[in-house]
Short mmCIF file of C-alpha atoms in Angstrom, two decimals:
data_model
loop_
_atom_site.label_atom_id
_atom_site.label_comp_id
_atom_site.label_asym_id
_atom_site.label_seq_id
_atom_site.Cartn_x
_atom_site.Cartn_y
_atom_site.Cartn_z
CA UNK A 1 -15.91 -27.81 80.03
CA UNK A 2 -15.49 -27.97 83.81
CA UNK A 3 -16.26 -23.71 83.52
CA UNK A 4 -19.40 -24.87 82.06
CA UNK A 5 -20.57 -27.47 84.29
CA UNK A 6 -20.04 -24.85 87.01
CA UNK A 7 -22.21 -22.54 85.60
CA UNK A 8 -25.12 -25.56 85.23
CA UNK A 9 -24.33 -26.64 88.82
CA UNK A 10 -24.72 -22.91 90.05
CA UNK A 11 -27.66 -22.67 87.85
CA UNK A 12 -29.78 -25.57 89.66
CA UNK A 13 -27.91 -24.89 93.26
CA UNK A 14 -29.83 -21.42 92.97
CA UNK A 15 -32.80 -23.41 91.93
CA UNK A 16 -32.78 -25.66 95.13
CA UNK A 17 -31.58 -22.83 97.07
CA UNK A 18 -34.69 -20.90 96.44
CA UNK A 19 -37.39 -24.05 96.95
CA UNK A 20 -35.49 -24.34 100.47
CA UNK A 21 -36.24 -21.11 101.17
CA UNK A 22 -39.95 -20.77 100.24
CA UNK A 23 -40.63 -24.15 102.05
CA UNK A 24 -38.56 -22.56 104.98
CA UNK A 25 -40.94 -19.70 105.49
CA UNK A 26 -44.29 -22.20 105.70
CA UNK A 27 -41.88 -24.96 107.92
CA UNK A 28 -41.51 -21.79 110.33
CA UNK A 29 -45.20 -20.45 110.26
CA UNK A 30 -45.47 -23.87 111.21
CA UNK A 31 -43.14 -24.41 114.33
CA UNK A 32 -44.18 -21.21 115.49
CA UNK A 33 -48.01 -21.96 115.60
CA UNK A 34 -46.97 -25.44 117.21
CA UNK A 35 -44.63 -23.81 119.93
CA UNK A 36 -47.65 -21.35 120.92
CA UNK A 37 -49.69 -24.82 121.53
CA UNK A 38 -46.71 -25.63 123.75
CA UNK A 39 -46.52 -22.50 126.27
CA UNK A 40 -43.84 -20.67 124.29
CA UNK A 41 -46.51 -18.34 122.66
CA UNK A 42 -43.86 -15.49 122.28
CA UNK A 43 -41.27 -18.13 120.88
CA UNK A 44 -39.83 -17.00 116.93
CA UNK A 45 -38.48 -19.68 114.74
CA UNK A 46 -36.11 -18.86 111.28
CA UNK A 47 -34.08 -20.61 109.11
CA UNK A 48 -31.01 -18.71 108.06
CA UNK A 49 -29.22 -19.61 104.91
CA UNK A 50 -25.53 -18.52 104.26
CA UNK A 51 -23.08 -19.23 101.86
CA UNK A 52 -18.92 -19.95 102.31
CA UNK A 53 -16.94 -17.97 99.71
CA UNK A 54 -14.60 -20.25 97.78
CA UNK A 55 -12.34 -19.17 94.50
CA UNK A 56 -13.35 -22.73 92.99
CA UNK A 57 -16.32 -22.95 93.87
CA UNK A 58 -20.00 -21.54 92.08
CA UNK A 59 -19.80 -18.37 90.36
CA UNK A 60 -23.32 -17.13 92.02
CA UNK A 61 -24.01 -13.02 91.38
CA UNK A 62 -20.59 -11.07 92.42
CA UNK A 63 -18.72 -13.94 94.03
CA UNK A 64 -17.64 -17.91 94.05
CA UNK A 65 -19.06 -20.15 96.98
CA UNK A 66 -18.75 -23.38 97.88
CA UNK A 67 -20.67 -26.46 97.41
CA UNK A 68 -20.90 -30.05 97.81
CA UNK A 69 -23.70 -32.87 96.77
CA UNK A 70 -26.25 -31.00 98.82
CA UNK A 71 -26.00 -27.07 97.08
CA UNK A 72 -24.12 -24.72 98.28
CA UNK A 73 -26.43 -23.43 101.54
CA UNK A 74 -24.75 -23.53 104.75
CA UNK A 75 -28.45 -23.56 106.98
CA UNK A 76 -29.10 -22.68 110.50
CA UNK A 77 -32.64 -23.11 112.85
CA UNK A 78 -32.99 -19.74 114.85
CA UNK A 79 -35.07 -19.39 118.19
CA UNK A 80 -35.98 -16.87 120.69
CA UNK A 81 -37.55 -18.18 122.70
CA UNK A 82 -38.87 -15.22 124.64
CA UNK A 83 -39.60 -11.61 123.48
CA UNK A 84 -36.91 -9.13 123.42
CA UNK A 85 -33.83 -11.89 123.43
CA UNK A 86 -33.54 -11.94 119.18
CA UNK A 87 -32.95 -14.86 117.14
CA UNK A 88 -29.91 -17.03 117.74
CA UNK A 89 -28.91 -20.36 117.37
CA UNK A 90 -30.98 -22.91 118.60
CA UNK A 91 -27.83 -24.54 120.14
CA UNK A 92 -27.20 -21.57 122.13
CA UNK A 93 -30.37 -20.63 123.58
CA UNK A 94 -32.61 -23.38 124.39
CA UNK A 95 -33.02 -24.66 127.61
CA UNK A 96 -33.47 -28.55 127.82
CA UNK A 97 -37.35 -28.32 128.59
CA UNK A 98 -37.31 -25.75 125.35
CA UNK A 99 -35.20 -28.04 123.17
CA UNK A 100 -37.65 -30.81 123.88
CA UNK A 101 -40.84 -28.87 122.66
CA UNK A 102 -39.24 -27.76 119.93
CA UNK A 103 -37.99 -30.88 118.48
CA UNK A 104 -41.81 -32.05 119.18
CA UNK A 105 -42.85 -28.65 117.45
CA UNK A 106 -40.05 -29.45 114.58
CA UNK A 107 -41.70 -33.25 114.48
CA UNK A 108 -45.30 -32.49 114.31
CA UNK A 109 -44.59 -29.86 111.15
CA UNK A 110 -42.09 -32.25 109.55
CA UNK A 111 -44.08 -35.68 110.56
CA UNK A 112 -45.35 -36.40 106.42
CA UNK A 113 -41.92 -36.39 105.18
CA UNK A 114 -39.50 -37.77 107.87
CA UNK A 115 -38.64 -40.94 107.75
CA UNK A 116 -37.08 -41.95 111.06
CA UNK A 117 -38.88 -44.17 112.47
CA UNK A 118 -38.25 -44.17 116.07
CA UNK A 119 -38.13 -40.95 118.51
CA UNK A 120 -37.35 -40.71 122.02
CA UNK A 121 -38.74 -37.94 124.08
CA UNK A 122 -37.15 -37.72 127.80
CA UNK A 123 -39.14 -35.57 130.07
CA UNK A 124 -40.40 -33.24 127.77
CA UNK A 125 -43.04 -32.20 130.71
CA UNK A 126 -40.14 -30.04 132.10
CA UNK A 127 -41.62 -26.53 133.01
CA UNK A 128 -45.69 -27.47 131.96
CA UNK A 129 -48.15 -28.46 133.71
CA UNK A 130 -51.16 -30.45 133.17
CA UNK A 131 -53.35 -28.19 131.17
CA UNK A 132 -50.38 -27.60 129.01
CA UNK A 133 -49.52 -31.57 129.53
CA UNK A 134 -52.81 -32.32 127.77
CA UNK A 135 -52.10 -30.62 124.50
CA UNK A 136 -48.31 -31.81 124.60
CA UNK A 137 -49.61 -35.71 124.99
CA UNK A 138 -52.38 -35.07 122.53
CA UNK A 139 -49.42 -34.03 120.17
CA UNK A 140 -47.62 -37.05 121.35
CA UNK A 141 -49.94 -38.81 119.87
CA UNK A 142 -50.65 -37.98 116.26
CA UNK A 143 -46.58 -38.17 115.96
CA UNK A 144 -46.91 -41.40 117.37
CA UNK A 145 -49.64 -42.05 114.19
CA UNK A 146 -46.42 -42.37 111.75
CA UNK A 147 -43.48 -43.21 114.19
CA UNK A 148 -43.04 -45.29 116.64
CA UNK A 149 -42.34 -42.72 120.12
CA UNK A 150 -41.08 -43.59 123.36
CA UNK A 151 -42.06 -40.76 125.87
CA UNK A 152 -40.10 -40.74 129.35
CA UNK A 153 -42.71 -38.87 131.94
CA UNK A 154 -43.93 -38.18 135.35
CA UNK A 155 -46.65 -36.53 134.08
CA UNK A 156 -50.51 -38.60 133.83
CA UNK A 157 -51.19 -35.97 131.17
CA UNK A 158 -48.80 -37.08 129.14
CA UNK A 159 -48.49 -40.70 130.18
CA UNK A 160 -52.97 -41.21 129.79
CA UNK A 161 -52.25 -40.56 125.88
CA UNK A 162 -49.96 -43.64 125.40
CA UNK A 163 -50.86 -46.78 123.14
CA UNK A 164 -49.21 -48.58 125.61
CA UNK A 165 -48.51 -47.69 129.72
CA UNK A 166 -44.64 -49.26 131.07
CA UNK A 167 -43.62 -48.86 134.70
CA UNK A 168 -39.98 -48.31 134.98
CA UNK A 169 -38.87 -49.13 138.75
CA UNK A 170 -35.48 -49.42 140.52
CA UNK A 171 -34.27 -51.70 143.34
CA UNK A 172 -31.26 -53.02 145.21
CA UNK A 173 -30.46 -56.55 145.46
CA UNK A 174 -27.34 -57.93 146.77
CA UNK A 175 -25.23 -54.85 146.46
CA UNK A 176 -26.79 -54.22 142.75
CA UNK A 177 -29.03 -51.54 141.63
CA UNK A 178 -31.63 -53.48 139.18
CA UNK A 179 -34.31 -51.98 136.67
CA UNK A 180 -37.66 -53.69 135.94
CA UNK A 181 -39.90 -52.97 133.11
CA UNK A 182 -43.69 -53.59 133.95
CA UNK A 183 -46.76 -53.34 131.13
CA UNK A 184 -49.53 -51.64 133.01
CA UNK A 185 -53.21 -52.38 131.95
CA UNK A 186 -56.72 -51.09 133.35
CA UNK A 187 -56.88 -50.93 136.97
CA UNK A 188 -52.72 -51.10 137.11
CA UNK A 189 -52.48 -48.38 134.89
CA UNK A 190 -55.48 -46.52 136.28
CA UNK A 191 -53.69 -46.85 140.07
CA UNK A 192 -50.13 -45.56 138.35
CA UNK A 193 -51.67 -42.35 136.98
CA UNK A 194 -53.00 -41.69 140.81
CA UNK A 195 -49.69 -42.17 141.96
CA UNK A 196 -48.51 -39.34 139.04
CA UNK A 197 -51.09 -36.81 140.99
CA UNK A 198 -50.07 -37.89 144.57
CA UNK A 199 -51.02 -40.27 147.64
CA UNK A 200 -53.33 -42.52 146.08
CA UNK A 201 -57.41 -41.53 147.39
CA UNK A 202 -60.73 -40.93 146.04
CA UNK A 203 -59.54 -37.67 144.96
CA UNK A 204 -56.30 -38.85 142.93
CA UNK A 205 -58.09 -42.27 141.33
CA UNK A 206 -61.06 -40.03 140.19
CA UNK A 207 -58.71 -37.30 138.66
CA UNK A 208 -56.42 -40.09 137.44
CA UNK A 209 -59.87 -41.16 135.46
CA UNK A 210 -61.00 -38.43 134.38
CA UNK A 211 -57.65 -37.61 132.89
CA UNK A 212 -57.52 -41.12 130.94
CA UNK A 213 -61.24 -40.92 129.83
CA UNK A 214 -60.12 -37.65 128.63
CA UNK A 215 -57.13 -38.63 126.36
CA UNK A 216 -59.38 -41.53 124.97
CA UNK A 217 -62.57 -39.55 123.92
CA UNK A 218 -59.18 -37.53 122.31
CA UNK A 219 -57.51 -40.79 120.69
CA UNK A 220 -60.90 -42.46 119.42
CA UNK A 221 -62.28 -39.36 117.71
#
């Protein structure tokens, strides 16, 4: 009996095994096309599947792996991020500012079935700049249309495409280093942007709108 239920277990592990797969190859078409949207147009992304021999485990072609409520894959993400490097591990090879985009990358493709509702992005600007900074708050965005997605930035690209604009300041009072929280609005939120681009001036305030105007003829298309 329990030979036979092994045998039925290996049968539909092979069946999972290869629906992983398949949707594998579109998921990386996927992160690939959004990481080229990012700056990392020479980035790769694959998913490599493996399997652990054990004697009681699946009998699957020539051999016995293991398995547990989830199949019997062991799966891996893969990145180079530049040409000539070769896929590793995305552990080992991804800088922090790369790690960010391509959880964002890994977000966007995977936004219609994930189910977490809340996702924290902490200077994801690192190495972009603001033409770049457009298309990452843009993205921002439509993740933000089925999750809720805090976004910690210094850049007005990024910070223009928010529902909603906080000020995070520190001070010192009596020995104690404090953190205040401020909602910024219209003119507020306008003068914070200019203070993204530099010394606050014609120049700055008018960029500062233009980039805001930008991100809403983006948001209320």
């Amino acid at each position: 009996e329990e030979s036979g239920l092994l045998k039925e277990l290996a049968k539909q592990g092979k069946t999972l095994s290869d629906a992983r797969q398949k949707a594998a190859e579109t998921m990386s078409k996927g992160i690939v096309a959004e990481l080229a949207d990012l700056r990392m147009e020479s980035a790769d992304f694959a998913v490599d599947f493996k399997t652990e021999p054990d004697e009681r485990g699946l009998p699957l072609a020539d051999e016995y792996v293991a398995f547990d409520e989830l199949g019997f894959d062991q799966v891996e993400f893969l990145l180079a991020p530049n040409p000539g490097e070769g896929l590793k591990p995305l552990v080992k090879v991804a800088s922090g500012g790369e790690t960010s985009r391509m959880m964002l990358a890994l977000k966007n493709v995977l936004a219609r079935a994930d189910e977490v509702p809340s996702l924290i992005f902490d200077e994801i600007d690192q190495g972009i700049g603001g033409r770049i900074g457009m298309i990452v708050g843009q993205k921002l965005w439509q993740l933000g249309r089925g999750h809720q997605v805090f976004c910690v930035t210094h850049l007005p690209q990024l910070a223009a495409f928010g529902d909603q604009h906080l000020k995070v300041e520190k001070s010192l009072s009596n020995g104690r280093t404090l953190t205040s929280v401020t909602p910024l609005e219209k003119d507020a939120r306008l003068l914070e942007l200019a203070q993204m681009l530099g010394d606050v001036g014609e120049g700055t305030l008018r960029s500062a709108h233009e980039i805001l105007q930008a991100a809403q003829e983006i948001t209320n298309a």
